[in-house]
Short mmCIF file of C-alpha atoms and ligand atoms in Angstrom, two decimals:
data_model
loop_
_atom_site.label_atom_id
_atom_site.label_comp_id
_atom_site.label_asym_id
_atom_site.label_seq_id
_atom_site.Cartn_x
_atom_site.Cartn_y
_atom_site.Cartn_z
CA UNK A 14 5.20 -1.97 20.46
CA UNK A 15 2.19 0.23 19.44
CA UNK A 16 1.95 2.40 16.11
CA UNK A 17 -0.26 4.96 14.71
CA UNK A 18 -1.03 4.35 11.19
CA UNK A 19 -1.37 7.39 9.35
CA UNK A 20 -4.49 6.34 6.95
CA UNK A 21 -8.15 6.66 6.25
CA UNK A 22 -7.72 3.20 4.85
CA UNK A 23 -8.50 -0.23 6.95
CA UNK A 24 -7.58 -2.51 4.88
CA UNK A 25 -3.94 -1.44 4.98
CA UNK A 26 -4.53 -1.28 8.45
CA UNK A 27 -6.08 -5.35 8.00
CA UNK A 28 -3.26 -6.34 5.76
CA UNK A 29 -0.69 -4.85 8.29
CA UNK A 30 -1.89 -6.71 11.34
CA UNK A 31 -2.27 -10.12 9.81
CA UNK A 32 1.44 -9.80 9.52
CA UNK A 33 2.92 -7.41 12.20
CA UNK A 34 0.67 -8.70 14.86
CA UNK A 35 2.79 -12.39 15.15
CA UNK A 36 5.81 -10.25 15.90
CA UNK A 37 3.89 -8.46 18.87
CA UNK A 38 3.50 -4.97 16.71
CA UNK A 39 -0.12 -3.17 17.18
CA UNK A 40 -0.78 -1.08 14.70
CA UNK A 41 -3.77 1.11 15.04
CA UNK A 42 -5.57 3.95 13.10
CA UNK A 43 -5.17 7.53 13.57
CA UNK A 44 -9.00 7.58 13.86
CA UNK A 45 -8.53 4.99 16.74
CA UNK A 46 -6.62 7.44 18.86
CA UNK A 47 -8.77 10.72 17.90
CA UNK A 48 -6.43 12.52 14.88
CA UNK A 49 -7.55 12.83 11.66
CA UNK A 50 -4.55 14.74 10.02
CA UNK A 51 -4.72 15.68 6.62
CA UNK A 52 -1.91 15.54 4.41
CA UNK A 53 -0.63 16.32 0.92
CA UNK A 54 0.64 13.79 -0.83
CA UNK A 55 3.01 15.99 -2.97
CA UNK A 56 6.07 13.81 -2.73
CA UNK A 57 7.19 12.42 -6.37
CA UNK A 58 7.71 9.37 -5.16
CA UNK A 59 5.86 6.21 -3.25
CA UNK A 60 9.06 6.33 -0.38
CA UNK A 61 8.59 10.82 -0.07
CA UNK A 62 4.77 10.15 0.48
CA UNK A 63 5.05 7.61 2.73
CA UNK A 64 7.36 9.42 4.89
CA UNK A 65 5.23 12.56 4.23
CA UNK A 66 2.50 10.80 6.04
CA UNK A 67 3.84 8.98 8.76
CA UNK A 68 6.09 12.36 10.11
CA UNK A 69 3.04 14.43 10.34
CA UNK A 70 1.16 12.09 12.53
CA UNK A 71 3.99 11.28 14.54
CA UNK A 72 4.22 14.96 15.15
CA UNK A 73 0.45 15.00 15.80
CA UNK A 74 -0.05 12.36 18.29
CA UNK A 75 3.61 12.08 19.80
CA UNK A 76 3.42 8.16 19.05
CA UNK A 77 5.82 6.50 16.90
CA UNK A 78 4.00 6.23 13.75
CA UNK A 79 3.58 3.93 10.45
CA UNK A 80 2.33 5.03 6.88
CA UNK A 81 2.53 2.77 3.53
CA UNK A 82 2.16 4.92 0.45
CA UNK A 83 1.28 2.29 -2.53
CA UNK A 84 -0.04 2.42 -6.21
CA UNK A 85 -0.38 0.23 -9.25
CA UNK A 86 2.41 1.00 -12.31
CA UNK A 87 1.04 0.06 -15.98
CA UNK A 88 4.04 -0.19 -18.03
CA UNK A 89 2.06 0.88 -21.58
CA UNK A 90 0.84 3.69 -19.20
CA UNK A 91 4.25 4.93 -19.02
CA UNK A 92 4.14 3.98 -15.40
CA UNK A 93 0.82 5.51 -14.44
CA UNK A 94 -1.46 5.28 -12.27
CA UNK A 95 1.58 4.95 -9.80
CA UNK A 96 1.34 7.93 -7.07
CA UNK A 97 -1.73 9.48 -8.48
CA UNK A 98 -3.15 5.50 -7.76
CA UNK A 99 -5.81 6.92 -5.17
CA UNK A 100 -6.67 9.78 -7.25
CA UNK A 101 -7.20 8.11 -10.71
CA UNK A 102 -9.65 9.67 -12.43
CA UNK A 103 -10.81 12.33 -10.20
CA UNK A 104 -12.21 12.46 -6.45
CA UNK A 105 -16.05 11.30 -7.56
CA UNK A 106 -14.67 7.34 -8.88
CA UNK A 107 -14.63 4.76 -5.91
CA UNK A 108 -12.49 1.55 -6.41
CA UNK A 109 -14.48 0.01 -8.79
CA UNK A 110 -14.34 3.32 -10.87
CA UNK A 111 -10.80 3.72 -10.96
CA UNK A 112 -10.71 -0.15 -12.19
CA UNK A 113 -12.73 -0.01 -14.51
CA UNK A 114 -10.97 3.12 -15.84
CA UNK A 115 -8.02 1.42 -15.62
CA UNK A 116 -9.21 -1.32 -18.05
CA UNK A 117 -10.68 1.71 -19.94
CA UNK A 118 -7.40 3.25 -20.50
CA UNK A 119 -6.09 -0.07 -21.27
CA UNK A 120 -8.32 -1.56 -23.74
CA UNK A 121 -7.39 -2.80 -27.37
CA UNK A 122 -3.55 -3.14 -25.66
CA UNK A 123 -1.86 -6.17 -25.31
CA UNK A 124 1.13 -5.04 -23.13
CA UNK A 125 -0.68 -5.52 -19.35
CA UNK A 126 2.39 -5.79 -17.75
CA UNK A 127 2.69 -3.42 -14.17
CA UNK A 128 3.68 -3.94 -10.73
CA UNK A 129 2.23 -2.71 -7.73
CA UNK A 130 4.27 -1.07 -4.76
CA UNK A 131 4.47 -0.42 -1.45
CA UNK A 132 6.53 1.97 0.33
CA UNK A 133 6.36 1.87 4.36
CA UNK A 134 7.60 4.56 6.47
CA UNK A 135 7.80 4.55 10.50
CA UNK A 136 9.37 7.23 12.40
CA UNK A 137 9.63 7.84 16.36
CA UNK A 138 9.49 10.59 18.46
CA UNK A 139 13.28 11.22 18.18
CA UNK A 140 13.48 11.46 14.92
CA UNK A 141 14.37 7.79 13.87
CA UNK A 142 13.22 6.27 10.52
CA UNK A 143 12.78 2.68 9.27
CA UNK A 144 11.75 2.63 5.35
CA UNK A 145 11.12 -0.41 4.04
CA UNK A 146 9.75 -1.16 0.20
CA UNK A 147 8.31 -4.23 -1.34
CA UNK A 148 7.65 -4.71 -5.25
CA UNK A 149 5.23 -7.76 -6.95
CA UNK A 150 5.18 -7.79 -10.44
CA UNK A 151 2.13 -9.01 -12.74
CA UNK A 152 -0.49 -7.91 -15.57
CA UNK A 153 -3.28 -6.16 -15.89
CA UNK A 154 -6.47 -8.38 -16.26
CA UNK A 155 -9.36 -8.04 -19.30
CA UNK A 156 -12.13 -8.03 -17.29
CA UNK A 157 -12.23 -7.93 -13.08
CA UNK A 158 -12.24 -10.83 -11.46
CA UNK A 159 -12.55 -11.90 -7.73
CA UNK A 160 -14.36 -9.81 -4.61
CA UNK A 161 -11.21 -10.46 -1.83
CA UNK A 162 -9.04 -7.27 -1.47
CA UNK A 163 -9.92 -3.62 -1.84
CA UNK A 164 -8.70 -0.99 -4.51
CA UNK A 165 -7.33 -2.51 -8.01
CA UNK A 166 -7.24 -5.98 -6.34
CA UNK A 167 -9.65 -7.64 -9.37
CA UNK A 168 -7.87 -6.45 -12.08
CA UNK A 169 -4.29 -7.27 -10.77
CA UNK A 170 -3.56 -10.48 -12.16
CA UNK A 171 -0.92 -12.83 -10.90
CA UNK A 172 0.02 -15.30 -13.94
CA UNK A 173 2.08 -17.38 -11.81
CA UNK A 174 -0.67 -18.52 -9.63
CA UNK A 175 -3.41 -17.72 -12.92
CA UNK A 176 -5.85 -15.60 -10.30
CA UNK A 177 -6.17 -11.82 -9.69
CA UNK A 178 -5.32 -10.36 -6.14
CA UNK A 179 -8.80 -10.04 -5.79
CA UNK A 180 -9.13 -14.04 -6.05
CA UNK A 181 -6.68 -14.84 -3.35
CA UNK A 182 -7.22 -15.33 0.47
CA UNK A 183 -5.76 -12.74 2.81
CA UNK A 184 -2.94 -14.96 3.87
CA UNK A 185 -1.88 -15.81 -0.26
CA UNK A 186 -2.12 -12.17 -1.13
CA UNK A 187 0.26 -11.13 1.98
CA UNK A 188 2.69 -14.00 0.67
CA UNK A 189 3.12 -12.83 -2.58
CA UNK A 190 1.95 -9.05 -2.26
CA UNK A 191 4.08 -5.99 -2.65
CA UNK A 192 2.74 -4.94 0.85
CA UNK A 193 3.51 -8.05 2.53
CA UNK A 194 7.24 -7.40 0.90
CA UNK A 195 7.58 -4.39 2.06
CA UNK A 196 6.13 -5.21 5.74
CA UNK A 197 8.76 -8.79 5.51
CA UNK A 198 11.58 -6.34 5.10
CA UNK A 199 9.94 -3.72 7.88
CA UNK A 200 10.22 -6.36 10.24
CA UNK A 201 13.29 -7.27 10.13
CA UNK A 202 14.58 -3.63 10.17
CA UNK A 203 12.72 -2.87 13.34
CA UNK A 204 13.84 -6.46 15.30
CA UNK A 205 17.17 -4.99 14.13
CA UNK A 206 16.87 -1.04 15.11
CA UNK A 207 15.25 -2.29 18.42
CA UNK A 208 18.19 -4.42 19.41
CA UNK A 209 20.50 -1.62 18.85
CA UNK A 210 18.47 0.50 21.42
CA UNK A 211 18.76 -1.90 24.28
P1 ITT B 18 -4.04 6.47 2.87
O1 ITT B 18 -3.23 7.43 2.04
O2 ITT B 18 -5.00 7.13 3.79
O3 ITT B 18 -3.18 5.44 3.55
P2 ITT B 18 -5.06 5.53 0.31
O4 ITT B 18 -5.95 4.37 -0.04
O5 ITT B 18 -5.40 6.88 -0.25
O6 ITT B 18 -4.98 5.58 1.89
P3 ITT B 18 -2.51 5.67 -1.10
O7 ITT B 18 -2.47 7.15 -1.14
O8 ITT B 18 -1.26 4.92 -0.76
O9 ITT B 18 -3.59 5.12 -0.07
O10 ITT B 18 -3.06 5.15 -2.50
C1 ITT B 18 -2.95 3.82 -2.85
C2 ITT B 18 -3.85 3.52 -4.04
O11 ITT B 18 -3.47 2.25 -4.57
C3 ITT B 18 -5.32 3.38 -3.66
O12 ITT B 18 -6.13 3.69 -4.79
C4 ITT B 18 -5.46 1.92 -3.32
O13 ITT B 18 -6.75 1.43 -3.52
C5 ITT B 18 -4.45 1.29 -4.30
N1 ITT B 18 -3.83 0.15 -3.63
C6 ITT B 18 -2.82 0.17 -2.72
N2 ITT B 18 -2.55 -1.06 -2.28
C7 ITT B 18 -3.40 -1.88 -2.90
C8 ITT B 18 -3.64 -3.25 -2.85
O14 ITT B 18 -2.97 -4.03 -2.03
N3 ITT B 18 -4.59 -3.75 -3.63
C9 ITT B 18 -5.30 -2.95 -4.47
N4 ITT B 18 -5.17 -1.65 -4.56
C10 ITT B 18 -4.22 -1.10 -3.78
#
């Protein structure tokens, strides 16, 4: 089964592979089949964004379609970055800006603790939804540390396995990650919808 992943980004498009593929789901960019559809990301949650995302490129391409809406929540930041994660700071920071900002925002405080989420939506041409959402707890770091990843991945720090996201390999940040959560309970939601359709 084939789905259009409405995102500019490839490393959610990476991370979802490496663990849909095994269960003989290709996901693929919108780029990959000619859309580029812009949407606003006006939902108040990570679950309204997702879905925000995923319908309008379903209704784009005609494909059954994907989306994962995700940020980082710092708990002395009263839960921000959180949906604004991608737009931290302003449109000029890349990644490492919006880190590094983070740590900014952060510094002289001893409270690091946050969580990162992921929300996933997927919804078909007849109007069917899956939503799926997966949750990993852990601290923001003092300085960054590791080069794996993409986005706040060397500053989110793990403390059960002492390393950042950042410092893990693909297969040990999908075990533990709020994505690879999320996509574990996807799975199983889909293997369960599809059963009901034959
Ligand atoms: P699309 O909306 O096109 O999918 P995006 O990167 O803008 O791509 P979001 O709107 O969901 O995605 O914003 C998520 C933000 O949280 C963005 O800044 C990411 O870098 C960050 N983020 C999400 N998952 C992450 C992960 O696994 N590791 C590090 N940062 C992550």
């Amino acid at each position: 089964m084939k789905f259009i992943l409405a995102s500019q980004n490839p490393h959610k498009l990476k991370e979802m592979n490496d663990i849909l593929s095994a269960h003989g789901i290709e996901v693929v960019l919108e780029g990959d089949v000619g859309l580029h559809v812009e949407v606003e990301e006006t939902g108040s949650t990570f679950a309204e964004n997702a879905m925000l995302k995923a319908k309008a490129v379903m209704e784009a391409s005609g494909l059954p379609a994907i989306a994962d809406d995700s940020g980082v929540c710092v708990d002395a930041l009263n839960g921000a970055p959180g949906v604004y994660s991608a737009r931290y700071g302003g449109p000029e920071l890349d990644d490492a800006g919006r880190y590094r900002l983070l740590l900014e925002n952060l510094r002289g405080q001893t409270n690091r603790t946050a969580h990162f989420i992921s929300a996933i939506a997927c919804i078909f041409p007849n109007g069917d939804t899956i939503e799926a959402e997966g949750i990993c707890p852990g601290t923001i770091a003092f300085v960054p540390m590791g080069n794996g990843g993409f986005g706040y991945d060397p500053v989110f720090f793990l403390p059960q396995l002492k390393k950042t996201y950042a410092q893990l390999t693909p297969a040990e940040k999908a075990a533990v990650s709020h994505r690879g959560k999320a996509l574990a309970v996807f799975e199983e939601k889909l293997k369960a919808y599809l059963a009901q359709q034959k």
